[in-house]
GROMACS .gro file of C-alpha atoms in nm:
model
  357
    1MET     CA    1  -0.033  -0.014   0.031
    2THR     CA    2   0.125   0.357  -0.063
    3SER     CA    3   0.205   0.572   0.209
    4PRO     CA    4   0.009   0.850   0.284
    5ILE     CA    5   0.330   1.060   0.400
    6THR     CA    6   0.667   1.182   0.260
    7ILE     CA    7   0.953   1.200   0.483
    8ARG     CA    8   1.296   1.370   0.428
    9LEU     CA    9   1.591   1.390   0.654
   10GLY     CA   10   1.870   1.654   0.696
   11GLY     CA   11   2.241   1.476   0.735
   12ARG     CA   12   2.234   1.570   1.088
   13ALA     CA   13   1.880   1.444   1.150
   14ARG     CA   14   1.947   1.075   0.966
   15ALA     CA   15   2.237   1.018   1.148
   16ARG     CA   16   2.095   1.094   1.501
   17ILE     CA   17   1.769   0.863   1.425
   18ALA     CA   18   2.063   0.595   1.268
   19ALA     CA   19   2.196   0.563   1.604
   20GLU     CA   20   1.929   0.651   1.811
   21GLY     CA   21   1.595   0.617   1.651
   22VAL     CA   22   1.295   0.903   1.682
   23GLN     CA   23   1.313   1.045   2.043
   24PRO     CA   24   1.073   1.284   2.153
   25ALA     CA   25   1.321   1.437   2.415
   26ASP     CA   26   1.554   1.527   2.063
   27ILE     CA   27   1.257   1.755   1.925
   28ALA     CA   28   1.350   2.119   2.001
   29ILE     CA   29   1.186   2.296   1.741
   30VAL     CA   30   0.868   2.248   1.586
   31PRO     CA   31   0.787   2.506   1.263
   32ALA     CA   32   0.462   2.549   1.086
   33ALA     CA   33   0.424   2.709   0.779
   34ALA     CA   34   0.199   2.997   0.631
   35GLY     CA   35  -0.059   2.884   0.381
   36GLY     CA   36  -0.402   2.953   0.502
   37PRO     CA   37  -0.628   2.642   0.452
   38LYS     CA   38  -0.337   2.394   0.310
   39GLY     CA   39  -0.243   2.380   0.707
   40LEU     CA   40  -0.566   2.199   0.778
   41ILE     CA   41  -0.414   1.893   0.626
   42LEU     CA   42  -0.165   1.877   0.933
   43ASN     CA   43  -0.463   1.837   1.173
   44GLY     CA   44  -0.421   1.480   1.242
   45LEU     CA   45  -0.028   1.525   1.274
   46ASP     CA   46  -0.081   1.814   1.540
   47CYS     CA   47  -0.311   1.613   1.749
   48TRP     CA   48  -0.093   1.318   1.748
   49LEU     CA   49   0.212   1.550   1.821
   50PHE     CA   50   0.089   1.747   2.102
   51GLY     CA   51  -0.152   1.540   2.219
   52ASP     CA   52   0.072   1.186   2.260
   53PHE     CA   53   0.425   1.189   2.117
   54LEU     CA   54   0.590   1.482   2.277
   55THR     CA   55   0.439   1.437   2.599
   56GLU     CA   56   0.638   1.124   2.629
   57ALA     CA   57   0.961   1.360   2.675
   58PRO     CA   58   0.863   1.732   2.822
   59ARG     CA   59   1.097   1.984   2.766
   60GLN     CA   60   1.151   2.323   2.635
   61ARG     CA   61   1.074   2.331   2.257
   62ARG     CA   62   1.053   2.627   2.061
   63LEU     CA   63   0.706   2.627   1.882
   64VAL     CA   64   0.729   2.860   1.569
   65GLY     CA   65   0.490   2.989   1.325
   66ALA     CA   66   0.337   3.256   1.026
   67SER     CA   67  -0.037   3.279   0.951
   68ILE     CA   68  -0.222   2.965   1.031
   69GLY     CA   69   0.119   2.810   1.135
   70ALA     CA   70   0.117   3.028   1.428
   71TRP     CA   71  -0.224   2.980   1.487
   72ARG     CA   72  -0.176   2.574   1.513
   73MET     CA   73   0.132   2.655   1.723
   74ALA     CA   74  -0.100   2.885   1.971
   75ALA     CA   75  -0.351   2.570   1.987
   76SER     CA   76  -0.053   2.370   2.057
   77ALA     CA   77   0.018   2.547   2.368
   78PHE     CA   78  -0.305   2.474   2.565
   79HIS     CA   79  -0.339   2.262   2.837
   80ASP     CA   80  -0.571   2.045   2.602
   81PRO     CA   81  -0.402   2.076   2.226
   82VAL     CA   82  -0.589   1.826   2.105
   83ALA     CA   83  -0.927   1.986   2.174
   84ALA     CA   84  -0.783   2.317   2.094
   85HIS     CA   85  -0.679   2.179   1.724
   86ARG     CA   86  -1.003   2.019   1.652
   87ARG     CA   87  -1.165   2.357   1.774
   88LEU     CA   88  -0.926   2.545   1.515
   89ALA     CA   89  -1.013   2.251   1.227
   90ARG     CA   90  -1.362   2.355   1.296
   91LEU     CA   91  -1.385   2.679   1.299
   92TYR     CA   92  -1.150   2.756   1.015
   93ALA     CA   93  -1.345   2.519   0.775
   94GLY     CA   94  -1.640   2.694   0.888
   95GLN     CA   95  -1.575   3.042   0.775
   96ARG     CA   96  -1.830   3.193   0.549
   97TYR     CA   97  -1.820   3.484   0.360
   98PRO     CA   98  -2.061   3.668   0.135
   99ASP     CA   99  -2.020   3.698  -0.268
  100LYS     CA  100  -1.860   4.068  -0.239
  101VAL     CA  101  -1.634   4.115   0.062
  102THR     CA  102  -1.439   4.363   0.212
  103PRO     CA  103  -1.096   4.322   0.389
  104ALA     CA  104  -1.246   4.511   0.674
  105TYR     CA  105  -1.510   4.229   0.693
  106VAL     CA  106  -1.231   3.913   0.664
  107SER     CA  107  -1.049   4.093   0.943
  108GLN     CA  108  -1.382   4.080   1.199
  109THR     CA  109  -1.454   3.711   1.098
  110CYS     CA  110  -1.071   3.617   1.160
  111ARG     CA  111  -1.079   3.819   1.465
  112ALA     CA  112  -1.390   3.636   1.582
  113LEU     CA  113  -1.252   3.320   1.521
  114LEU     CA  114  -0.956   3.373   1.705
  115ASP     CA  115  -1.146   3.468   2.009
  116GLU     CA  116  -1.332   3.190   1.955
  117LEU     CA  117  -1.039   2.932   1.949
  118LEU     CA  118  -0.861   3.130   2.225
  119ASP     CA  119  -1.147   3.127   2.427
  120GLY     CA  120  -1.029   3.348   2.719
  121ARG     CA  121  -0.751   3.112   2.799
  122ALA     CA  122  -0.453   3.303   2.614
  123ALA     CA  123  -0.265   3.296   2.934
  124GLU     CA  124  -0.236   2.900   2.862
  125ALA     CA  125  -0.052   2.955   2.526
  126VAL     CA  126   0.152   3.222   2.669
  127ASN     CA  127   0.243   3.066   2.989
  128HIS     CA  128   0.334   2.727   2.883
  129PRO     CA  129   0.590   2.556   3.068
  130HIS     CA  130   0.771   2.344   2.792
  131HIS     CA  131   0.571   2.469   2.501
  132HIS     CA  132   0.760   2.828   2.367
  133VAL     CA  133   0.590   3.008   2.137
  134SER     CA  134   0.695   3.242   1.837
  135VAL     CA  135   0.437   3.415   1.628
  136LEU     CA  136   0.629   3.549   1.323
  137ALA     CA  137   0.463   3.915   1.153
  138VAL     CA  138   0.555   4.173   0.894
  139ARG     CA  139   0.599   4.519   0.961
  140GLY     CA  140   0.530   4.711   0.656
  141ILE     CA  141   0.823   4.987   0.551
  142GLY     CA  142   0.748   5.283   0.307
  143ALA     CA  143   0.382   5.245   0.169
  144LEU     CA  144   0.326   4.909   0.297
  145GLY     CA  145   0.397   5.084   0.666
  146ASN     CA  146   0.168   5.389   0.651
  147THR     CA  147  -0.144   5.301   0.412
  148ASN     CA  148  -0.351   5.505   0.647
  149GLY     CA  149  -0.644   5.282   0.538
  150ALA     CA  150  -0.612   5.395   0.154
  151ARG     CA  151  -0.609   5.079  -0.079
  152TRP     CA  152  -0.417   5.247  -0.367
  153ARG     CA  153  -0.139   5.288  -0.109
  154GLU     CA  154  -0.148   4.944   0.009
  155MET     CA  155  -0.135   4.772  -0.342
  156THR     CA  156   0.166   5.012  -0.422
  157GLY     CA  157   0.322   4.885  -0.136
  158PHE     CA  158   0.275   4.553  -0.233
  159LEU     CA  159   0.336   4.604  -0.611
  160LEU     CA  160   0.666   4.739  -0.504
  161ALA     CA  161   0.746   4.450  -0.252
  162ALA     CA  162   0.674   4.215  -0.523
  163ALA     CA  163   0.889   4.378  -0.817
  164GLY     CA  164   1.182   4.392  -0.562
  165ASN     CA  165   1.151   4.018  -0.499
  166ALA     CA  166   1.135   3.955  -0.843
  167LEU     CA  167   1.514   4.109  -0.846
  168SER     CA  168   1.621   3.960  -0.530
  169ARG     CA  169   1.496   3.834  -0.173
  170LYS     CA  170   1.751   4.082  -0.045
  171ARG     CA  171   1.537   4.396  -0.222
  172LEU     CA  172   1.215   4.251  -0.026
  173ALA     CA  173   1.377   4.392   0.314
  174ALA     CA  174   1.310   4.740   0.168
  175SER     CA  175   0.961   4.703   0.216
  176MET     CA  176   0.901   4.497   0.543
  177GLU     CA  177   1.060   4.400   0.850
  178ARG     CA  178   1.026   4.053   1.059
  179VAL     CA  179   0.851   4.049   1.386
  180VAL     CA  180   0.896   3.794   1.623
  181PHE     CA  181   0.657   3.808   1.897
  182HIS     CA  182   0.821   3.545   2.151
  183HIS     CA  183   0.750   3.343   2.486
  184GLN     CA  184   0.869   3.552   2.760
  185HIS     CA  185   1.106   3.246   2.882
  186ASP     CA  186   1.235   3.213   2.527
  187ASP     CA  187   1.401   3.545   2.414
  188ALA     CA  188   1.450   3.377   2.057
  189ARG     CA  189   1.842   3.425   2.067
  190TRP     CA  190   1.852   3.182   1.753
  191LEU     CA  191   1.692   3.460   1.552
  192ARG     CA  192   1.856   3.726   1.698
  193ASP     CA  193   2.178   3.722   1.516
  194ASP     CA  194   2.167   3.810   1.148
  195PHE     CA  195   2.083   3.518   0.948
  196ASP     CA  196   1.945   3.733   0.642
  197ALA     CA  197   1.876   4.055   0.503
  198PHE     CA  198   1.555   4.198   0.714
  199ALA     CA  199   1.591   4.386   1.002
  200GLY     CA  200   1.419   4.224   1.303
  201HIS     CA  201   1.189   4.354   1.616
  202PHE     CA  202   1.173   4.105   1.905
  203VAL     CA  203   0.834   4.141   2.107
  204GLY     CA  204   0.736   3.926   2.412
  205LEU     CA  205   0.425   3.753   2.385
  206THR     CA  206   0.152   3.869   2.646
  207GLU     CA  207  -0.231   3.775   2.718
  208ASP     CA  208  -0.281   4.135   2.611
  209ASN     CA  209  -0.097   4.086   2.220
  210LEU     CA  210  -0.148   3.732   2.158
  211ARG     CA  211  -0.464   3.780   1.941
  212ASP     CA  212  -0.365   4.098   1.786
  213ALA     CA  213  -0.029   3.924   1.696
  214LEU     CA  214  -0.194   3.577   1.543
  215LEU     CA  215  -0.431   3.840   1.363
  216ALA     CA  216  -0.126   4.009   1.219
  217SER     CA  217   0.047   3.690   1.146
  218GLY     CA  218  -0.194   3.609   0.863
  219SER     CA  219  -0.318   3.969   0.760
  220ILE     CA  220  -0.248   3.915   0.351
  221PRO     CA  221  -0.233   4.291   0.223
  222LEU     CA  222  -0.565   4.333   0.019
  223VAL     CA  223  -0.724   4.063   0.162
  224LEU     CA  224  -0.744   4.155   0.507
  225GLN     CA  225  -0.647   4.515   0.680
  226ALA     CA  226  -0.343   4.587   0.824
  227VAL     CA  227  -0.302   4.511   1.228
  228THR     CA  228  -0.177   4.820   1.403
  229HIS     CA  229  -0.159   4.923   1.783
  230ILE     CA  230  -0.011   4.580   1.919
  231ALA     CA  231   0.044   4.617   2.270
  232GLY     CA  232   0.467   4.614   2.343
  233ALA     CA  233   0.542   4.612   1.979
  234PRO     CA  234   0.679   4.928   1.773
  235ASP     CA  235   0.403   5.130   1.571
  236GLY     CA  236   0.320   5.050   1.242
  237ALA     CA  237   0.114   4.814   1.027
  238TYR     CA  238   0.161   4.465   1.068
  239TRP     CA  239   0.139   4.175   0.802
  240ASP     CA  240   0.108   3.855   0.712
  241GLY     CA  241   0.442   3.654   0.849
  242GLY     CA  242   0.457   3.457   0.551
  243LEU     CA  243   0.522   3.723   0.329
  244ILE     CA  244   0.858   3.684   0.459
  245ASP     CA  245   0.897   3.354   0.614
  246TYR     CA  246   0.599   3.167   0.404
  247HIS     CA  247   0.763   2.824   0.466
  248LEU     CA  248   0.999   2.932   0.780
  249HIS     CA  249   1.349   2.921   0.632
  250LEU     CA  250   1.535   2.966   0.964
  251PRO     CA  251   1.857   2.921   1.115
  252TYR     CA  252   1.778   2.592   1.272
  253GLN     CA  253   2.126   2.448   1.240
  254ARG     CA  254   2.208   2.674   1.525
  255ASP     CA  255   2.000   2.448   1.763
  256PRO     CA  256   2.189   2.110   1.854
  257GLY     CA  257   1.866   1.908   1.876
  258LEU     CA  258   1.630   1.804   1.635
  259VAL     CA  259   1.366   1.975   1.422
  260LEU     CA  260   1.025   1.772   1.351
  261TYR     CA  261   0.826   1.973   1.068
  262PRO     CA  262   0.487   1.857   0.979
  263HIS     CA  263   0.455   2.034   0.680
  264PHE     CA  264   0.200   2.046   0.368
  265SER     CA  265   0.473   2.053   0.090
  266ASP     CA  266   0.791   1.823   0.088
  267HIS     CA  267   1.000   2.111   0.007
  268ILE     CA  268   1.052   2.482   0.201
  269VAL     CA  269   0.991   2.783  -0.004
  270PRO     CA  270   1.136   3.135   0.203
  271GLY     CA  271   0.858   3.397   0.121
  272TRP     CA  272   0.538   3.384  -0.017
  273LEU     CA  273   0.606   3.574  -0.293
  274ASP     CA  274   0.878   3.317  -0.416
  275LYS     CA  275   0.604   3.046  -0.497
  276SER     CA  276   0.663   3.084  -0.829
  277MET     CA  277   1.069   3.067  -0.793
  278PRO     CA  278   1.175   2.725  -0.771
  279TRP     CA  279   1.505   2.790  -0.810
  280ARG     CA  280   1.444   2.992  -0.456
  281ARG     CA  281   1.364   2.658  -0.250
  282ALA     CA  282   1.591   2.609   0.057
  283ARG     CA  283   1.861   2.334   0.031
  284ASP     CA  284   2.144   2.485   0.235
  285ALA     CA  285   2.273   2.352   0.615
  286ALA     CA  286   1.949   2.502   0.773
  287LEU     CA  287   1.778   2.209   0.720
  288ASP     CA  288   2.062   1.966   0.865
  289ASN     CA  289   1.865   1.892   1.148
  290MET     CA  290   1.563   1.862   1.048
  291ILE     CA  291   1.262   1.568   0.982
  292LEU     CA  292   1.026   1.695   0.756
  293VAL     CA  293   0.682   1.525   0.718
  294SER     CA  294   0.415   1.597   0.461
  295PRO     CA  295   0.129   1.446   0.235
  296SER     CA  296   0.224   1.197  -0.054
  297ALA     CA  297   0.063   1.275  -0.394
  298ASP     CA  298  -0.077   0.977  -0.358
  299PHE     CA  299  -0.282   1.089  -0.020
  300VAL     CA  300  -0.364   1.415  -0.232
  301SER     CA  301  -0.445   1.216  -0.505
  302LYS     CA  302  -0.748   1.078  -0.314
  303LEU     CA  303  -0.890   1.402  -0.133
  304PRO     CA  304  -1.182   1.598  -0.289
  305ASN     CA  305  -1.074   1.748  -0.570
  306ALA     CA  306  -0.761   1.562  -0.563
  307LYS     CA  307  -0.595   1.847  -0.372
  308LEU     CA  308  -0.548   2.006  -0.060
  309PRO     CA  309  -0.788   2.282   0.090
  310ASP     CA  310  -0.644   2.599  -0.018
  311ARG     CA  311  -0.787   2.978  -0.023
  312LYS     CA  312  -0.900   2.931  -0.415
  313ASP     CA  313  -1.149   2.701  -0.255
  314PHE     CA  314  -1.363   3.030  -0.115
  315THR     CA  315  -1.400   3.123  -0.499
  316VAL     CA  316  -1.472   2.788  -0.687
  317TYR     CA  317  -1.719   2.681  -0.428
  318GLY     CA  318  -1.872   3.034  -0.378
  319GLN     CA  319  -2.147   3.035  -0.184
  320ASP     CA  320  -2.202   2.682  -0.159
  321HIS     CA  321  -2.057   2.682   0.182
  322ASP     CA  322  -2.173   2.370   0.288
  323ARG     CA  323  -2.014   2.179   0.003
  324ARG     CA  324  -1.652   2.331   0.079
  325ASN     CA  325  -1.706   2.264   0.464
  326ARG     CA  326  -1.822   1.901   0.401
  327ASP     CA  327  -1.504   1.822   0.182
  328TRP     CA  328  -1.244   2.037   0.388
  329LEU     CA  329  -1.358   1.823   0.691
  330HIS     CA  330  -1.318   1.496   0.489
  331ALA     CA  331  -0.968   1.624   0.390
  332ILE     CA  332  -0.914   1.669   0.765
  333GLY     CA  333  -1.050   1.346   0.877
  334GLU     CA  334  -0.838   1.193   0.643
  335SER     CA  335  -0.534   1.339   0.782
  336GLU     CA  336  -0.528   1.096   1.061
  337ARG     CA  337  -0.402   0.857   0.841
  338MET     CA  338  -0.086   1.066   0.787
  339ALA     CA  339  -0.050   1.049   1.179
  340GLU     CA  340  -0.087   0.682   1.175
  341ALA     CA  341   0.179   0.648   0.943
  342PHE     CA  342   0.411   0.888   1.139
  343ALA     CA  343   0.377   0.712   1.415
  344ARG     CA  344   0.449   0.361   1.284
  345TRP     CA  345   0.778   0.522   1.114
  346CYS     CA  346   0.870   0.691   1.442
  347GLU     CA  347   0.845   0.364   1.631
  348LYS     CA  348   1.087   0.164   1.391
  349PRO     CA  349   1.231   0.413   1.146
  350ASP     CA  350   1.302   0.279   0.768
  351LEU     CA  351   1.571   0.539   0.650
  352LYS     CA  352   1.539   0.373   0.324
  353GLN     CA  353   1.193   0.511   0.299
  354ALA     CA  354   1.321   0.871   0.415
  355ALA     CA  355   1.457   1.112   0.118
  356SER     CA  356   1.693   1.354   0.158
  357PHE     CA  357   1.698   1.704   0.122
   0.00000   0.00000   0.00000
């Protein structure tokens, strides 16, 4: 039977697993990509990982995410992570929008979704003794930093950012800065030393700013409004963290532990604007200590429409919300097969089944 998962290993991860197997105590970092509805396909893995596997070896771990990845990592830090992940999946799949929708309406809907997800328990997510959540967002510069609610300025800023990024990823740093909202007991030192062209801001994650940080991390320009006046953060307009960190190409090799990355793709794209540029896919030392698990092509082919849920579905399904919700929930249910397959592999890892980066 064809496996529902694909596994990729960095060199250091492969050597550690060959010597010791897959040990929960070795997992130091769990990244979570931006990508909107695509992240729903990881629900089964999230429930198994945080409700079972990692509970076998409590230790300080860094959970770092952007956009829906940040929402998933916040859910992972609740006292009952399985219930939180199931709530997130239900709420996200249940979004409904009219035919003509404004960014203000989408922002209002996502704000309400996050309020229901957090359910008055933000303290659990920001104070977890072992799971140190970091939420990645973007602070706009120039036109993206001072739109004053003017759509033309937002459009201008986004087009300038895209044009700069087309020339080189370094040019994107002229339009935006990385913001890391980090756990109070983790100063995010591994991200403070320079590793790319982007200026960084580091803000403590608190009960007062968690909801706004999560909303900012998923606020796509022209789709949602910028988030402003985030408690403890520098003034400015905050946008989707995936613009810089789409698949989170971060300096993981700085940590002596392993990185366990449940991902909806078998490769890592640095920024959202790099999606159509395969030559920018990550292939460097940052992946050396990584275990990446993703849905296999065969698994995806058996999902509704033979694809992962994605943001275009809101348009494709139109006002047939019930059918979209049904198909997304079906995909979420199928994700449990991925968790079962990966759990079996972790119990008895066959390195021949794992590709290399």
